[in-house]
PDB file of C-alpha atoms in Angstrom:
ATOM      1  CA  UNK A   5       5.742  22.285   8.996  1.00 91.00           C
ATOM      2  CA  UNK A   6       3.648  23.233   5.921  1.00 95.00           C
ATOM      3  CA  UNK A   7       1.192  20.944   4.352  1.00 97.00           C
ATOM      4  CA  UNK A   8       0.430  20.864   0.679  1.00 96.00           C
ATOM      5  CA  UNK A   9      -2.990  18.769  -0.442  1.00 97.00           C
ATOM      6  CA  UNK A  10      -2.180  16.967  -3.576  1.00 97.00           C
ATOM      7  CA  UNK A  11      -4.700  15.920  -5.531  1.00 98.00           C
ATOM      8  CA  UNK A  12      -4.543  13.948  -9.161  1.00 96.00           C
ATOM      9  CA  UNK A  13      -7.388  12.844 -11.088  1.00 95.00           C
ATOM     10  CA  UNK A  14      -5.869   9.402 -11.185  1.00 95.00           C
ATOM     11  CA  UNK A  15      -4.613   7.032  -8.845  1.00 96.00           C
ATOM     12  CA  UNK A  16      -1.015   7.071  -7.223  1.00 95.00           C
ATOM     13  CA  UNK A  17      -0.035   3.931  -8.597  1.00 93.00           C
ATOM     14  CA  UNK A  18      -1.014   4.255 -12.584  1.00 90.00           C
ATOM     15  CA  UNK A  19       0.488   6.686 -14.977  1.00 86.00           C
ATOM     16  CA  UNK A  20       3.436   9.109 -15.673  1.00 84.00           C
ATOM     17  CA  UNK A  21       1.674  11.355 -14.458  1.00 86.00           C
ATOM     18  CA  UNK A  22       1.965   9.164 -10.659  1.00 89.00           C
ATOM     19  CA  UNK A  23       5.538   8.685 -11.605  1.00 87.00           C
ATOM     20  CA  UNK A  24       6.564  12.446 -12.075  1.00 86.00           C
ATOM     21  CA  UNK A  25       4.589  13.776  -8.588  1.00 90.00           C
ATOM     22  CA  UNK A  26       6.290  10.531  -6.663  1.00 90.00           C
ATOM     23  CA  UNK A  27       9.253  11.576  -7.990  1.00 86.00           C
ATOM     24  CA  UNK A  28       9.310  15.134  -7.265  1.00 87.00           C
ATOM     25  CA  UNK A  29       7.954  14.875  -3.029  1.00 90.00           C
ATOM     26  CA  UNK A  30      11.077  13.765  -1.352  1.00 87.00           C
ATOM     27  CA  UNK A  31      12.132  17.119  -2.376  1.00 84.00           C
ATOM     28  CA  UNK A  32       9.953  19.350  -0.697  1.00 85.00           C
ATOM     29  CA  UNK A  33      11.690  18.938   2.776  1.00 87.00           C
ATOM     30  CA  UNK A  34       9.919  21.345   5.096  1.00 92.00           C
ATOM     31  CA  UNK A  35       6.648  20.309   3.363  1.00 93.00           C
ATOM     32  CA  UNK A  36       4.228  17.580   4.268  1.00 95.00           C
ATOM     33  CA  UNK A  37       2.221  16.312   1.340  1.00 95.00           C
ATOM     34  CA  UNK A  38      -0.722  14.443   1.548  1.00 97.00           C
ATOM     35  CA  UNK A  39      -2.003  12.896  -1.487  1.00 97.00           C
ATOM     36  CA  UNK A  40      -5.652  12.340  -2.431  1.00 98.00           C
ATOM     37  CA  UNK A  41      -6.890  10.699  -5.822  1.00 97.00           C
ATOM     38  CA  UNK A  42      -9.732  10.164  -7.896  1.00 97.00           C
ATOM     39  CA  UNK A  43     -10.604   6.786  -9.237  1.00 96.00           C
ATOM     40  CA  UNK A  44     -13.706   4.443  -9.770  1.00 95.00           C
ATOM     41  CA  UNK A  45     -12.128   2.089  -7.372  1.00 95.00           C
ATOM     42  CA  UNK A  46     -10.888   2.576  -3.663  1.00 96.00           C
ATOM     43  CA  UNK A  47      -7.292   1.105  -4.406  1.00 96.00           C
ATOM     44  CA  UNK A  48      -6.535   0.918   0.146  1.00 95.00           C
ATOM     45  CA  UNK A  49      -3.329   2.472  -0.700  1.00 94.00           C
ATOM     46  CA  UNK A  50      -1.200   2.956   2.295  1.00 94.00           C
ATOM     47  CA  UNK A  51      -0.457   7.166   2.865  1.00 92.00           C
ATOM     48  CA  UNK A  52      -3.314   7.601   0.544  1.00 96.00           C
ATOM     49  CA  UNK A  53      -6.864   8.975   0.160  1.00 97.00           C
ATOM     50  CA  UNK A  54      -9.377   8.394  -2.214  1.00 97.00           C
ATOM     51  CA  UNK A  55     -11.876  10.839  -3.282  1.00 97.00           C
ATOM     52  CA  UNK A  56     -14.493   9.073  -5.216  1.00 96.00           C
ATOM     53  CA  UNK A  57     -14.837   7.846  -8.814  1.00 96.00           C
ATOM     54  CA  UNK A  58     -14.221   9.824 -11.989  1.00 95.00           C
ATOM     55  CA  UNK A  59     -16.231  12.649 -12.894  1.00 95.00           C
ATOM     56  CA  UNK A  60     -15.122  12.070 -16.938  1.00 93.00           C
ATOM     57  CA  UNK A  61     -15.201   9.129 -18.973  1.00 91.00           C
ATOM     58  CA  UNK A  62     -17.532   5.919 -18.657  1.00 90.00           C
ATOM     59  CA  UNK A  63     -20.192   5.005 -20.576  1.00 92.00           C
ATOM     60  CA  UNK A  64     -20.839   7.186 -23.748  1.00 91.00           C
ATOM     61  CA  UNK A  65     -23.990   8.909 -22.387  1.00 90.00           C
ATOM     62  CA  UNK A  66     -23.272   9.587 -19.278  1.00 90.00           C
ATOM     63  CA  UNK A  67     -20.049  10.621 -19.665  1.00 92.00           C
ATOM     64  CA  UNK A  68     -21.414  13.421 -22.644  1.00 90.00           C
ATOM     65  CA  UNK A  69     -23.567  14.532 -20.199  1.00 93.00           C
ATOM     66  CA  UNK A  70     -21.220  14.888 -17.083  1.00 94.00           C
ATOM     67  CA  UNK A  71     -18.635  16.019 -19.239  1.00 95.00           C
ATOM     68  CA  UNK A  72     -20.910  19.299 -20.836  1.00 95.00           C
ATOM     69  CA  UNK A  73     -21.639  20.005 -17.596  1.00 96.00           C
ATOM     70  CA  UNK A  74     -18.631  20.127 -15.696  1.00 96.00           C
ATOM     71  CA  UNK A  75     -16.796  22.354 -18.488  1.00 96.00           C
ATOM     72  CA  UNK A  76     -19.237  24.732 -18.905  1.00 96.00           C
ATOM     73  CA  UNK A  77     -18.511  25.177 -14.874  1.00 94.00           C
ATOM     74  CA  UNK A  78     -22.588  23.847 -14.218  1.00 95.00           C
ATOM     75  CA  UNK A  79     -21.051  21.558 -10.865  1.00 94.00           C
ATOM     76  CA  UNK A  80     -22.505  17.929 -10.481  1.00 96.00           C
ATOM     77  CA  UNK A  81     -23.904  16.282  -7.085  1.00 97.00           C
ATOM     78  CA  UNK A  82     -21.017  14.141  -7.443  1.00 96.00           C
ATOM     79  CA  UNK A  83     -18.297  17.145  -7.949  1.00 97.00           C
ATOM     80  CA  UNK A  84     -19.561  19.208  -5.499  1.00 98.00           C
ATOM     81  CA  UNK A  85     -19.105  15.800  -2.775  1.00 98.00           C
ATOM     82  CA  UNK A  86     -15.615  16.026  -3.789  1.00 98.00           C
ATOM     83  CA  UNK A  87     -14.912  19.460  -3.482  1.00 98.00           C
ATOM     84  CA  UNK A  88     -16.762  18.727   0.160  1.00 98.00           C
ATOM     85  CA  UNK A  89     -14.122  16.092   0.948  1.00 98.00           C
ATOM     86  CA  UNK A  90     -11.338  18.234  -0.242  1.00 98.00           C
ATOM     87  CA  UNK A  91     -12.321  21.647   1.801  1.00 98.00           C
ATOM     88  CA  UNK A  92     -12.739  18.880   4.839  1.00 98.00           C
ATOM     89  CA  UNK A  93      -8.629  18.342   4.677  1.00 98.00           C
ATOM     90  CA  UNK A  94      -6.856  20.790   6.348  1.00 97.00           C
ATOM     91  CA  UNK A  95      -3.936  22.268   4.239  1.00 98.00           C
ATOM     92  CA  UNK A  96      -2.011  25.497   3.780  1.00 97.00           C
ATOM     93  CA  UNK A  97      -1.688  24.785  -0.216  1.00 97.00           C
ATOM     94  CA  UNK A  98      -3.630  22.638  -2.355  1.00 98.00           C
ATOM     95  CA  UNK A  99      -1.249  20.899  -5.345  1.00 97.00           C
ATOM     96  CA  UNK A 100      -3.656  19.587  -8.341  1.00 97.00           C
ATOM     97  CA  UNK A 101      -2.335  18.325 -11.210  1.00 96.00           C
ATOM     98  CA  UNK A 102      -4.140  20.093 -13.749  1.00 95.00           C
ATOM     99  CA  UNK A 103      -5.525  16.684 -15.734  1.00 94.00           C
ATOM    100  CA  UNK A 104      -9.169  16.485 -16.678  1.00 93.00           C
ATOM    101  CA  UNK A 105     -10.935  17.009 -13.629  1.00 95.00           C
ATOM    102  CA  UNK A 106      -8.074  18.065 -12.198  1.00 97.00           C
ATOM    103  CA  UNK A 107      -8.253  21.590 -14.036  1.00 97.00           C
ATOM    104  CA  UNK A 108     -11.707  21.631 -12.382  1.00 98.00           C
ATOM    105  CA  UNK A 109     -10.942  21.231  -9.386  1.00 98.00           C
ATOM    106  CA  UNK A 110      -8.176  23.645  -9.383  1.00 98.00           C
ATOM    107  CA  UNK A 111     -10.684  26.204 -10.787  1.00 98.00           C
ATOM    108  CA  UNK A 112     -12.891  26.007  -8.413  1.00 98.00           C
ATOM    109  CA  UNK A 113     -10.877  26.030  -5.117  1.00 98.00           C
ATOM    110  CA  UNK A 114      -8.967  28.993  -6.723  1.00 98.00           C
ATOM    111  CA  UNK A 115     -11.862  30.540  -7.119  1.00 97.00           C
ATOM    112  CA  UNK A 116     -13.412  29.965  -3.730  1.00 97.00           C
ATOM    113  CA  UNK A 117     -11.187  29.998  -1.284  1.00 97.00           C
ATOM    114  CA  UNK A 118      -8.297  31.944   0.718  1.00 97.00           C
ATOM    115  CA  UNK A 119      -6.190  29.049   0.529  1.00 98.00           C
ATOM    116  CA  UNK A 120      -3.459  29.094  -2.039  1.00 98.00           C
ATOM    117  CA  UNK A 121      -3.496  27.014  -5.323  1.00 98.00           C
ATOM    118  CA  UNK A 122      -0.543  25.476  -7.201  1.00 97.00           C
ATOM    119  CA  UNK A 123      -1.387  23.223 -10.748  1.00 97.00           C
ATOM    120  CA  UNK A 124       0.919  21.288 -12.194  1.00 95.00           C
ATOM    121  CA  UNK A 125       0.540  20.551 -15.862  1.00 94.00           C
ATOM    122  CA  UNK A 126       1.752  17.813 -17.498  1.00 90.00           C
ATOM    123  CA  UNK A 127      -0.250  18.110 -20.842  1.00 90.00           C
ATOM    124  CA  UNK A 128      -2.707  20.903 -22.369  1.00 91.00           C
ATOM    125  CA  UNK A 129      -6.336  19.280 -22.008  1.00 91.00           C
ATOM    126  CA  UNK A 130      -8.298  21.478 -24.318  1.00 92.00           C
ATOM    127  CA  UNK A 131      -6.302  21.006 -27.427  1.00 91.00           C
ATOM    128  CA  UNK A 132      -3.323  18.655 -26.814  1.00 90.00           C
ATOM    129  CA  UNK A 133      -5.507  16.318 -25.157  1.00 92.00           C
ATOM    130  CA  UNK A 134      -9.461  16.984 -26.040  1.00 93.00           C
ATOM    131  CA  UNK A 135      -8.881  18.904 -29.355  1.00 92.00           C
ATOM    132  CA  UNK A 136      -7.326  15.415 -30.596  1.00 95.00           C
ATOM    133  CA  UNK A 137     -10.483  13.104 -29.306  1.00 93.00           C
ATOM    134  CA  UNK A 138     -12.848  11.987 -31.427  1.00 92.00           C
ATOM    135  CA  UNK A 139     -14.771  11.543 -28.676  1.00 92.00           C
ATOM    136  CA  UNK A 140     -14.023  15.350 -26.850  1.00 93.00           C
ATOM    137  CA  UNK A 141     -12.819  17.014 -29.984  1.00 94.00           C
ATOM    138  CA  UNK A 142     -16.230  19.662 -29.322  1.00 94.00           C
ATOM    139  CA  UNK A 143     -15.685  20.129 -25.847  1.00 95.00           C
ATOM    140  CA  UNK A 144     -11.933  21.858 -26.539  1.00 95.00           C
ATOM    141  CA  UNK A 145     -13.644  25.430 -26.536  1.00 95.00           C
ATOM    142  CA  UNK A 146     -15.472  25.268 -23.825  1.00 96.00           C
ATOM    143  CA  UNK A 147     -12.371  23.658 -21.508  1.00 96.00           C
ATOM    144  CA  UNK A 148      -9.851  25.936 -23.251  1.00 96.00           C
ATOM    145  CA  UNK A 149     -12.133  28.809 -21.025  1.00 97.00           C
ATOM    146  CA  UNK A 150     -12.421  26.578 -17.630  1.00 97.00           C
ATOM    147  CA  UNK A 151      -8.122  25.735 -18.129  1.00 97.00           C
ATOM    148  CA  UNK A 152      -7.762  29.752 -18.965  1.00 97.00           C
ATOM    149  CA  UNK A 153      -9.994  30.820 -15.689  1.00 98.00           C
ATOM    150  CA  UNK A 154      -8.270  27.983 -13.852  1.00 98.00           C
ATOM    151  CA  UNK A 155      -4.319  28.492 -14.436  1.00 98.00           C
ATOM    152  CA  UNK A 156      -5.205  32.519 -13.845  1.00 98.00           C
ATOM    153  CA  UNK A 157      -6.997  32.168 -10.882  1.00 98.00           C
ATOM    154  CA  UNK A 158      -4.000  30.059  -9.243  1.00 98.00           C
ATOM    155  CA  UNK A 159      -1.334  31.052  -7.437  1.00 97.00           C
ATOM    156  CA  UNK A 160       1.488  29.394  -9.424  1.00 96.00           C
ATOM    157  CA  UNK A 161       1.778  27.066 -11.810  1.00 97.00           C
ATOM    158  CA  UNK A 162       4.496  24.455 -13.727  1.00 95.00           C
ATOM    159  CA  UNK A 163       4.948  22.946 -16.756  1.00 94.00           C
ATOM    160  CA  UNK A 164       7.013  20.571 -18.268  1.00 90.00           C
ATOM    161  CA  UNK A 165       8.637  22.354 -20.883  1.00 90.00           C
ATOM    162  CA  UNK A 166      10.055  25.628 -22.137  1.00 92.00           C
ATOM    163  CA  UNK A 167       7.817  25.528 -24.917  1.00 94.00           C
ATOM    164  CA  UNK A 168       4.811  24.632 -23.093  1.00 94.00           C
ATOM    165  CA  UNK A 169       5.741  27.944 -20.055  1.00 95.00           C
ATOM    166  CA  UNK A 170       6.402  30.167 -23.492  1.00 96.00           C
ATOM    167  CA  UNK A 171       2.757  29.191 -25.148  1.00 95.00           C
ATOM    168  CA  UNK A 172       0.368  29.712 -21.603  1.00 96.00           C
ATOM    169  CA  UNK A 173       2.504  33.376 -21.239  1.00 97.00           C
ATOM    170  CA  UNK A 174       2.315  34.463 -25.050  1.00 97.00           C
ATOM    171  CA  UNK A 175      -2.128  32.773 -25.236  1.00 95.00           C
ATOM    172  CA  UNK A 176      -3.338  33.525 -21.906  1.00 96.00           C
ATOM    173  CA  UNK A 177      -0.556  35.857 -20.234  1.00 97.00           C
ATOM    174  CA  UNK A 178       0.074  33.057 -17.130  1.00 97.00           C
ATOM    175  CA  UNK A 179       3.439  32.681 -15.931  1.00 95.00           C
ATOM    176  CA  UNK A 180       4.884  29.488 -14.970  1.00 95.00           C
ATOM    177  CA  UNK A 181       7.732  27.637 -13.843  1.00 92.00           C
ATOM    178  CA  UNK A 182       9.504  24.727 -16.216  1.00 90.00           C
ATOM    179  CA  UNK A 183       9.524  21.926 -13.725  1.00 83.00           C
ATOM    180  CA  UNK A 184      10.769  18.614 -15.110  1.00 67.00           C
ATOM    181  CA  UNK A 185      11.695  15.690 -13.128  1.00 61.00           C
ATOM    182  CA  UNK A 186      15.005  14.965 -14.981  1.00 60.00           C
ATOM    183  CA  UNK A 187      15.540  18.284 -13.584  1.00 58.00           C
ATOM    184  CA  UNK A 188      16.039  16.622 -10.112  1.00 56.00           C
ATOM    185  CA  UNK A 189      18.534  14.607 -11.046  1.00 57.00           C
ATOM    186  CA  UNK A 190      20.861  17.349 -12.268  1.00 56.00           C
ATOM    187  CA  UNK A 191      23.841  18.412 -10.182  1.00 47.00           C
ATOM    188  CA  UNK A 192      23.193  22.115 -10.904  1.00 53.00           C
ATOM    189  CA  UNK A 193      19.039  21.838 -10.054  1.00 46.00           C
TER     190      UNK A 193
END
């Protein structure tokens, strides 16, 4: 049996974003997942692993600083443990969800290893999600280049719309596949 390494940059238990992976793994039948999160708080969740704390958000200061850093690709003590913990598991597919770190993480494994990556995007972080911060509206730029290197480097990737599969092909030339969870409730799907 095939193993996929899922990894979120949030817990399993908070968040659409929880809700739409949970929803989509008793499909894969000839695939074990195992799921491991990020999180500034060990949550013990049975059939789960956490990775450590967030590498974004916090504090104001701290998180400016981490967050420059990890976008313009410059990797943290505390990022590079994680990637350590990750490249620990054994797996025949890592499965991020490309979410803040997330996108990070993807990069980087994509870019250094043999072992095949899969992101899963459930919003655009540079301008969807940072471009419309007050707080991360300068960093859009410099993640729109980590979330381009990351989503080409992969070996697949899904979105949640047509629209969304339509803009990553016609700004950055990445195909992907439209991968909705409604989508598993359909007869025809």
């Amino acid at each position: 049996m095939k193993k996929a390494l899922l990894i979120t940059p949030f817990p399993p238990n908070q968040g659409g974003g929880a809700v739409n992976v949970k929803s989509a793994i008793p499909y894969f039948k000839d695939v074990e997942v195992e799921w491991v999160y990020l999180n500034n708080k060990d949550l013990k969740l049975d059939g789960y692993t956490h990775l450590g704390n967030f590498l974004i958000g916090g504090s104001l200061g701290k998180d400016l600083t981490n967050s420059l850093l990890l976008w313009l690709g410059i990797k943290t003590k505390a990022f590079q443990q994680i990637l350590d913990k990750i490249r620990a598991i054994k797996t025949d597919i890592y499965w991020v969800v490309g979410y803040n770190e997330g996108i990070l993480i993807a990069r980087e494994l994509a870019l250094t290893t043999n072992i095949p990556v899969h992101i899963s995007l459930h919003d655009d972080i540079p301008y969807g999600v940072l471009g419309r911060s007050n707080r991360y509206r300068w960093l859009a730029g410099i993640a729109q280049q980590r979330n381009t290197e990351a989503l080409r480097a992969a070996r697949s990737v899904d979105v949640t719309s047509d629209a969304m599969r339509d803009y990553y092909q016609r700004t950055i030339g990445v195909d992907s596949v439209v991968f909705h969870p409604c989508l598993l409730y359909t007869s025809d799907a």
